[in-house]
């Protein structure tokens, strides 16, 4: 069986997903691509043999599409996922599932209201498939460094994407750290606080860098700097410090040069080469599950809702001078909850 995939969004990530699905994934074929910028859609179509659509809605409804991959702007995700649910088509949505808690909650509720079967929504938290993160998680679970105590992470981009602000640094980039930290430690994030040094002079659109503190239910404290205009290269660091040692992701680098009594290494310009294996393994896992009719091992809509709650708490902390915010992961669904009841604010300022 071959799964016919429609891709929404032919920008950086949409075209990368199309290339991976077309060239490296068994059991999948890219049959459709939609983007309001028709030249971008046509470029992907030329590479894959897909037909182009100017609207996401038409692509989702197309009889030539069995499953949908969404790589459009974050703000368009919720509406497009709803349409996939209405057409009962499995969907792999890039992170974040949606930028707000209420949209994520709505998607979880809508999916739950569809009776029976395997959940249709998967979410592209691809770091869960990155071989180095997986090895780190396995070693932690084997007890290689004893009980973990703290995690020190960094998330550095070369430059920030246009149209963003301080909150979207958290909902678009920091969200990876939120998801992968809870997944690695196997413990939900219970409280957070947000901190900022002075701003880089190279970006007037947002606070950059930002420092996020995440405390999991088991008491491990994670500190992560998210610096979108780091300029020198794309880099993700993660060191878990335990009672008997540390585990660290090997630094992604292309070449180490040793000459003239100096050593140096090169960096990639963005995340695609660093996480190429993760994207490929994630897509293959999705397609395998669709073919075998089993539950995909990808992040779920509920995982995305959990991450969105943590992201919202960080934005609240940012707007409250770094107050520690406690997250309530057991809140009622959207229709039962009352406005503003998403989490409690503690009095502690860090
Ligand atoms: C981008 O959307 C990604 O998902 C990358 O993995 C992340 O590092 C980057 O900061 C985001 O903008």
Short mmCIF file of N, CA and C in Angstrom, two decimals, residues 220-348:
data_model
loop_
_atom_site.label_atom_id
_atom_site.label_comp_id
_atom_site.label_asym_id
_atom_site.label_seq_id
_atom_site.Cartn_x
_atom_site.Cartn_y
_atom_site.Cartn_z
N UNK A 220 13.45 18.01 39.04
CA UNK A 220 14.60 18.36 38.21
C UNK A 220 14.39 19.77 37.65
N UNK A 221 15.45 20.60 37.74
CA UNK A 221 15.35 21.97 37.23
C UNK A 221 16.12 22.07 35.91
N UNK A 222 15.45 22.57 34.88
CA UNK A 222 16.08 22.79 33.57
C UNK A 222 16.22 24.27 33.34
N UNK A 223 17.41 24.66 32.88
CA UNK A 223 17.61 26.05 32.47
C UNK A 223 17.99 26.02 31.00
N UNK A 224 17.24 26.73 30.16
CA UNK A 224 17.54 26.74 28.72
C UNK A 224 17.59 28.18 28.22
N UNK A 225 18.67 28.48 27.50
CA UNK A 225 18.69 29.79 26.85
C UNK A 225 18.24 29.60 25.42
N UNK A 226 17.30 30.45 25.01
CA UNK A 226 16.82 30.44 23.63
C UNK A 226 17.30 31.76 23.03
N UNK A 227 18.20 31.66 22.05
CA UNK A 227 18.84 32.85 21.49
C UNK A 227 18.71 32.76 19.97
N UNK A 228 17.76 33.51 19.43
CA UNK A 228 17.43 33.36 18.01
C UNK A 228 18.36 34.13 17.08
N UNK A 229 19.12 35.06 17.63
CA UNK A 229 20.04 35.83 16.77
C UNK A 229 21.48 35.57 17.17
N UNK A 230 21.80 34.32 17.41
CA UNK A 230 23.14 33.99 17.90
C UNK A 230 24.20 34.17 16.82
N UNK A 231 23.77 34.26 15.55
CA UNK A 231 24.63 34.58 14.41
C UNK A 231 25.67 33.51 14.04
N UNK A 232 26.38 32.91 15.02
CA UNK A 232 27.52 32.06 14.65
C UNK A 232 27.12 30.75 13.97
N UNK A 233 25.87 30.30 14.16
CA UNK A 233 25.47 29.02 13.56
C UNK A 233 24.26 28.48 14.31
N UNK A 234 23.70 27.37 13.80
CA UNK A 234 22.58 26.73 14.51
C UNK A 234 23.16 25.74 15.50
N UNK A 235 22.70 25.80 16.74
CA UNK A 235 23.23 24.87 17.73
C UNK A 235 22.18 24.54 18.79
N UNK A 236 22.09 23.25 19.12
CA UNK A 236 21.24 22.81 20.23
C UNK A 236 22.14 22.05 21.20
N UNK A 237 22.13 22.49 22.45
CA UNK A 237 22.93 21.79 23.47
C UNK A 237 22.00 21.22 24.53
N UNK A 238 22.40 20.11 25.10
CA UNK A 238 21.62 19.57 26.21
C UNK A 238 22.55 18.72 27.07
N UNK A 239 22.72 19.12 28.32
CA UNK A 239 23.51 18.34 29.26
C UNK A 239 22.64 18.01 30.47
N UNK A 240 22.51 16.72 30.75
CA UNK A 240 21.76 16.30 31.95
C UNK A 240 22.79 16.00 33.03
N UNK A 241 22.65 16.67 34.15
CA UNK A 241 23.59 16.47 35.26
C UNK A 241 22.90 15.58 36.29
N UNK A 242 23.54 14.44 36.57
CA UNK A 242 22.94 13.50 37.51
C UNK A 242 23.79 13.34 38.76
N UNK A 243 23.36 12.43 39.63
CA UNK A 243 24.09 12.23 40.90
C UNK A 243 25.46 11.61 40.69
N UNK A 244 25.61 10.85 39.56
CA UNK A 244 26.88 10.14 39.36
C UNK A 244 27.58 10.46 38.04
N UNK A 245 27.17 11.52 37.39
CA UNK A 245 27.83 11.88 36.13
C UNK A 245 26.93 12.74 35.28
N UNK A 246 27.34 12.99 34.06
CA UNK A 246 26.50 13.81 33.17
C UNK A 246 26.37 13.12 31.81
N UNK A 247 25.30 13.45 31.12
CA UNK A 247 25.07 12.97 29.76
C UNK A 247 24.88 14.20 28.91
N UNK A 248 25.53 14.22 27.74
CA UNK A 248 25.46 15.43 26.94
C UNK A 248 25.26 15.07 25.47
N UNK A 249 24.42 15.79 24.76
CA UNK A 249 24.31 15.60 23.31
C UNK A 249 25.66 15.94 22.71
N UNK A 250 26.13 15.12 21.77
CA UNK A 250 27.37 15.49 21.06
C UNK A 250 27.05 16.73 20.23
N UNK A 251 27.94 17.70 20.23
CA UNK A 251 27.68 18.94 19.52
C UNK A 251 27.56 18.70 18.02
N UNK A 252 26.50 19.20 17.40
CA UNK A 252 26.40 19.02 15.95
C UNK A 252 27.41 19.90 15.24
N UNK A 253 28.30 19.31 14.53
CA UNK A 253 29.22 20.11 13.75
C UNK A 253 29.57 19.36 12.48
N UNK A 254 29.99 20.08 11.49
CA UNK A 254 30.30 19.47 10.20
C UNK A 254 31.76 19.06 10.13
N UNK A 255 32.63 20.00 10.38
CA UNK A 255 34.07 19.74 10.23
C UNK A 255 34.81 20.33 11.41
N UNK A 256 35.79 19.62 11.91
CA UNK A 256 36.70 20.22 12.87
C UNK A 256 38.01 20.49 12.13
N UNK A 257 38.47 21.72 12.18
CA UNK A 257 39.72 22.08 11.49
C UNK A 257 40.80 22.32 12.53
N UNK A 258 41.93 21.67 12.36
CA UNK A 258 43.07 21.91 13.25
C UNK A 258 44.21 22.43 12.40
N UNK A 259 44.58 23.66 12.58
CA UNK A 259 45.72 24.20 11.81
C UNK A 259 46.27 25.43 12.53
N UNK A 260 47.52 25.68 12.27
CA UNK A 260 48.20 26.86 12.82
C UNK A 260 47.98 26.97 14.33
N UNK A 261 48.16 25.86 15.02
CA UNK A 261 48.02 25.80 16.48
C UNK A 261 46.61 26.16 16.97
N UNK A 262 45.61 25.98 16.07
CA UNK A 262 44.23 26.35 16.44
C UNK A 262 43.27 25.25 15.99
N UNK A 263 42.27 24.97 16.81
CA UNK A 263 41.21 24.04 16.40
C UNK A 263 39.91 24.81 16.24
N UNK A 264 39.11 24.49 15.22
CA UNK A 264 37.80 25.16 15.07
C UNK A 264 36.82 24.20 14.42
N UNK A 265 35.54 24.44 14.65
CA UNK A 265 34.54 23.58 14.00
C UNK A 265 33.51 24.44 13.28
N UNK A 266 32.86 23.84 12.28
CA UNK A 266 31.87 24.60 11.52
C UNK A 266 30.47 24.23 12.01
N UNK A 267 29.52 25.11 11.71
CA UNK A 267 28.12 24.91 12.11
C UNK A 267 27.24 24.97 10.89
N UNK A 268 26.05 24.36 11.00
CA UNK A 268 25.08 24.50 9.92
C UNK A 268 24.33 25.83 10.12
N UNK A 269 23.64 26.28 9.06
CA UNK A 269 22.94 27.56 9.15
C UNK A 269 21.56 27.41 9.78
N UNK A 270 20.98 26.21 9.73
CA UNK A 270 19.69 26.01 10.41
C UNK A 270 19.55 24.57 10.89
N UNK A 271 18.37 24.24 11.34
CA UNK A 271 18.14 22.97 12.03
C UNK A 271 17.99 21.77 11.11
N UNK A 272 17.75 22.01 9.81
CA UNK A 272 17.42 20.86 8.96
C UNK A 272 18.53 19.82 8.87
N UNK A 273 19.79 20.20 8.66
CA UNK A 273 20.83 19.16 8.62
C UNK A 273 21.03 18.49 9.98
N UNK A 274 20.90 19.28 11.05
CA UNK A 274 21.13 18.72 12.40
C UNK A 274 20.08 17.64 12.70
N UNK A 275 18.82 17.90 12.31
CA UNK A 275 17.74 16.98 12.66
C UNK A 275 17.25 16.16 11.45
N UNK A 276 18.10 16.04 10.42
CA UNK A 276 17.67 15.33 9.20
C UNK A 276 17.22 13.90 9.52
N UNK A 277 17.99 13.19 10.35
CA UNK A 277 17.60 11.81 10.69
C UNK A 277 16.27 11.80 11.44
N UNK A 278 16.12 12.77 12.33
CA UNK A 278 14.89 12.83 13.14
C UNK A 278 13.67 13.03 12.24
N UNK A 279 13.76 13.95 11.29
CA UNK A 279 12.62 14.18 10.38
C UNK A 279 12.31 12.91 9.59
N UNK A 280 13.35 12.24 9.11
CA UNK A 280 13.15 11.04 8.29
C UNK A 280 12.53 9.92 9.14
N UNK A 281 13.08 9.71 10.32
CA UNK A 281 12.56 8.62 11.17
C UNK A 281 11.12 8.90 11.62
N UNK A 282 10.84 10.18 11.88
CA UNK A 282 9.48 10.55 12.29
C UNK A 282 8.50 10.28 11.15
N UNK A 283 8.86 10.70 9.92
CA UNK A 283 7.96 10.49 8.78
C UNK A 283 7.75 9.01 8.52
N UNK A 284 8.84 8.22 8.62
CA UNK A 284 8.69 6.79 8.36
C UNK A 284 7.79 6.13 9.41
N UNK A 285 7.95 6.57 10.66
CA UNK A 285 7.11 6.00 11.74
C UNK A 285 5.64 6.34 11.49
N UNK A 286 5.39 7.55 11.01
CA UNK A 286 4.00 7.97 10.72
C UNK A 286 3.41 7.11 9.61
N UNK A 287 4.16 7.00 8.50
CA UNK A 287 3.66 6.23 7.35
C UNK A 287 3.48 4.75 7.73
N UNK A 288 4.43 4.18 8.47
CA UNK A 288 4.30 2.76 8.88
C UNK A 288 3.01 2.57 9.68
N UNK A 289 2.72 3.51 10.57
CA UNK A 289 1.52 3.38 11.40
C UNK A 289 0.26 3.50 10.53
N UNK A 290 0.28 4.41 9.56
CA UNK A 290 -0.90 4.55 8.69
C UNK A 290 -1.12 3.27 7.89
N UNK A 291 -0.04 2.66 7.43
CA UNK A 291 -0.18 1.44 6.62
C UNK A 291 -0.65 0.26 7.47
N UNK A 292 -0.09 0.15 8.68
CA UNK A 292 -0.45 -1.02 9.50
C UNK A 292 -1.70 -0.77 10.34
N UNK A 293 -2.24 0.45 10.27
CA UNK A 293 -3.46 0.76 11.04
C UNK A 293 -3.21 0.76 12.53
N UNK A 294 -1.99 1.15 12.93
CA UNK A 294 -1.68 1.20 14.36
C UNK A 294 -1.52 2.66 14.81
N UNK A 295 -1.44 2.85 16.11
CA UNK A 295 -1.31 4.19 16.68
C UNK A 295 0.09 4.74 16.41
N UNK A 296 0.23 5.90 15.76
CA UNK A 296 1.58 6.41 15.49
C UNK A 296 2.36 6.68 16.78
N UNK A 297 3.68 6.43 16.75
CA UNK A 297 4.51 6.67 17.95
C UNK A 297 4.96 8.13 18.02
N UNK A 298 4.31 9.00 17.28
CA UNK A 298 4.68 10.42 17.28
C UNK A 298 4.00 11.13 18.45
N UNK A 299 4.40 12.37 18.70
CA UNK A 299 3.74 13.16 19.74
C UNK A 299 2.26 13.30 19.38
N UNK A 300 1.41 13.31 20.40
CA UNK A 300 -0.04 13.34 20.18
C UNK A 300 -0.57 14.77 20.37
N UNK A 301 -1.86 14.92 20.06
CA UNK A 301 -2.51 16.23 20.29
C UNK A 301 -2.48 16.57 21.78
N UNK A 302 -2.60 15.55 22.63
CA UNK A 302 -2.56 15.80 24.09
C UNK A 302 -1.16 16.28 24.50
N UNK A 303 -0.11 15.68 23.91
CA UNK A 303 1.26 16.15 24.20
C UNK A 303 1.39 17.62 23.80
N UNK A 304 0.80 17.96 22.65
CA UNK A 304 0.91 19.35 22.16
C UNK A 304 0.14 20.30 23.07
N UNK A 305 -1.00 19.84 23.60
CA UNK A 305 -1.77 20.67 24.54
C UNK A 305 -0.96 20.89 25.82
N UNK A 306 -0.33 19.84 26.31
CA UNK A 306 0.50 19.95 27.51
C UNK A 306 1.62 20.98 27.27
N UNK A 307 2.28 20.88 26.11
CA UNK A 307 3.37 21.82 25.81
C UNK A 307 2.82 23.25 25.70
N UNK A 308 1.64 23.39 25.12
CA UNK A 308 1.05 24.74 24.96
C UNK A 308 0.75 25.36 26.33
N UNK A 309 0.32 24.54 27.30
CA UNK A 309 0.05 25.07 28.65
C UNK A 309 1.34 25.60 29.28
N UNK A 310 2.43 24.86 29.07
CA UNK A 310 3.71 25.29 29.64
C UNK A 310 4.17 26.58 28.94
N UNK A 311 4.00 26.63 27.61
CA UNK A 311 4.40 27.83 26.86
C UNK A 311 3.60 29.04 27.34
N UNK A 312 2.30 28.84 27.55
CA UNK A 312 1.46 29.95 28.01
C UNK A 312 1.91 30.43 29.40
N UNK A 313 2.28 29.47 30.25
CA UNK A 313 2.76 29.85 31.60
C UNK A 313 4.04 30.67 31.49
N UNK A 314 4.91 30.33 30.53
CA UNK A 314 6.15 31.10 30.35
C UNK A 314 5.82 32.51 29.86
N UNK A 315 4.86 32.63 28.96
CA UNK A 315 4.47 33.97 28.49
C UNK A 315 3.88 34.77 29.66
N UNK A 316 3.10 34.11 30.50
CA UNK A 316 2.55 34.79 31.68
C UNK A 316 3.67 35.25 32.61
N UNK A 317 4.68 34.38 32.78
CA UNK A 317 5.81 34.76 33.64
C UNK A 317 6.53 35.96 33.03
N UNK A 318 6.70 35.93 31.70
CA UNK A 318 7.34 37.06 31.01
C UNK A 318 6.58 38.36 31.28
N UNK A 319 5.26 38.26 31.30
CA UNK A 319 4.45 39.46 31.51
C UNK A 319 4.30 39.81 33.00
N UNK A 320 4.92 39.03 33.88
CA UNK A 320 4.81 39.27 35.33
C UNK A 320 6.20 39.34 35.95
N UNK A 321 7.13 39.94 35.22
CA UNK A 321 8.49 40.18 35.74
C UNK A 321 9.16 38.90 36.26
N UNK A 322 8.91 37.78 35.59
CA UNK A 322 9.62 36.55 35.94
C UNK A 322 9.02 35.78 37.11
N UNK A 323 7.76 36.05 37.42
CA UNK A 323 7.11 35.30 38.51
C UNK A 323 7.11 33.80 38.20
N UNK A 324 7.19 32.98 39.25
CA UNK A 324 7.08 31.53 39.04
C UNK A 324 5.60 31.18 38.84
N UNK A 325 5.32 30.46 37.79
CA UNK A 325 3.93 30.10 37.46
C UNK A 325 3.78 28.58 37.58
N UNK A 326 2.78 28.15 38.32
CA UNK A 326 2.50 26.72 38.47
C UNK A 326 1.48 26.31 37.42
N UNK A 327 1.72 25.15 36.81
CA UNK A 327 0.83 24.72 35.72
C UNK A 327 -0.12 23.63 36.20
N UNK A 328 -1.39 23.81 35.86
CA UNK A 328 -2.37 22.80 36.21
C UNK A 328 -2.63 21.95 34.97
N UNK A 329 -2.11 20.70 34.99
CA UNK A 329 -2.29 19.85 33.81
C UNK A 329 -3.61 19.08 33.85
N UNK A 330 -4.39 19.29 34.91
CA UNK A 330 -5.63 18.51 35.01
C UNK A 330 -6.85 19.39 34.86
N UNK A 331 -6.68 20.47 34.09
CA UNK A 331 -7.82 21.37 33.96
C UNK A 331 -8.92 20.73 33.13
N UNK A 332 -10.15 21.16 33.36
CA UNK A 332 -11.26 20.60 32.58
C UNK A 332 -11.16 21.01 31.12
N UNK A 333 -11.94 20.35 30.25
CA UNK A 333 -11.89 20.68 28.83
C UNK A 333 -12.48 22.07 28.59
N UNK A 334 -12.27 22.60 27.38
CA UNK A 334 -12.57 24.01 27.08
C UNK A 334 -13.98 24.41 27.49
N UNK A 335 -14.98 23.59 27.21
CA UNK A 335 -16.34 24.02 27.49
C UNK A 335 -16.65 24.03 28.99
N UNK A 336 -15.90 23.24 29.79
CA UNK A 336 -16.17 23.24 31.23
C UNK A 336 -15.38 24.32 31.97
N UNK A 337 -14.24 24.75 31.35
CA UNK A 337 -13.36 25.64 32.11
C UNK A 337 -13.84 27.08 32.05
N UNK A 338 -13.38 27.88 33.01
CA UNK A 338 -13.74 29.29 32.99
C UNK A 338 -12.53 30.10 32.56
N UNK A 339 -12.77 31.28 32.01
CA UNK A 339 -11.68 32.09 31.49
C UNK A 339 -10.63 32.34 32.56
N UNK A 340 -9.39 32.28 32.18
CA UNK A 340 -8.30 32.62 33.11
C UNK A 340 -7.97 31.52 34.08
N UNK A 341 -8.64 30.37 33.99
CA UNK A 341 -8.39 29.31 34.97
C UNK A 341 -7.32 28.34 34.54
N UNK A 342 -6.43 28.74 33.63
CA UNK A 342 -5.51 27.78 33.06
C UNK A 342 -4.38 27.38 33.99
N UNK A 343 -3.92 28.27 34.81
CA UNK A 343 -2.91 27.88 35.78
C UNK A 343 -2.88 28.90 36.91
N UNK A 344 -2.24 28.47 37.99
CA UNK A 344 -2.20 29.36 39.14
C UNK A 344 -0.88 30.09 39.15
N UNK A 345 -0.90 31.32 39.64
CA UNK A 345 0.35 32.07 39.78
C UNK A 345 0.78 31.99 41.25
N UNK A 346 2.01 31.60 41.49
CA UNK A 346 2.46 31.61 42.88
C UNK A 346 3.03 33.00 43.19
N UNK A 347 3.33 33.24 44.44
CA UNK A 347 3.81 34.56 44.82
C UNK A 347 5.32 34.68 44.67
N UNK A 348 5.96 33.54 44.38
CA UNK A 348 7.42 33.54 44.34
C UNK A 348 7.94 34.28 43.12
#
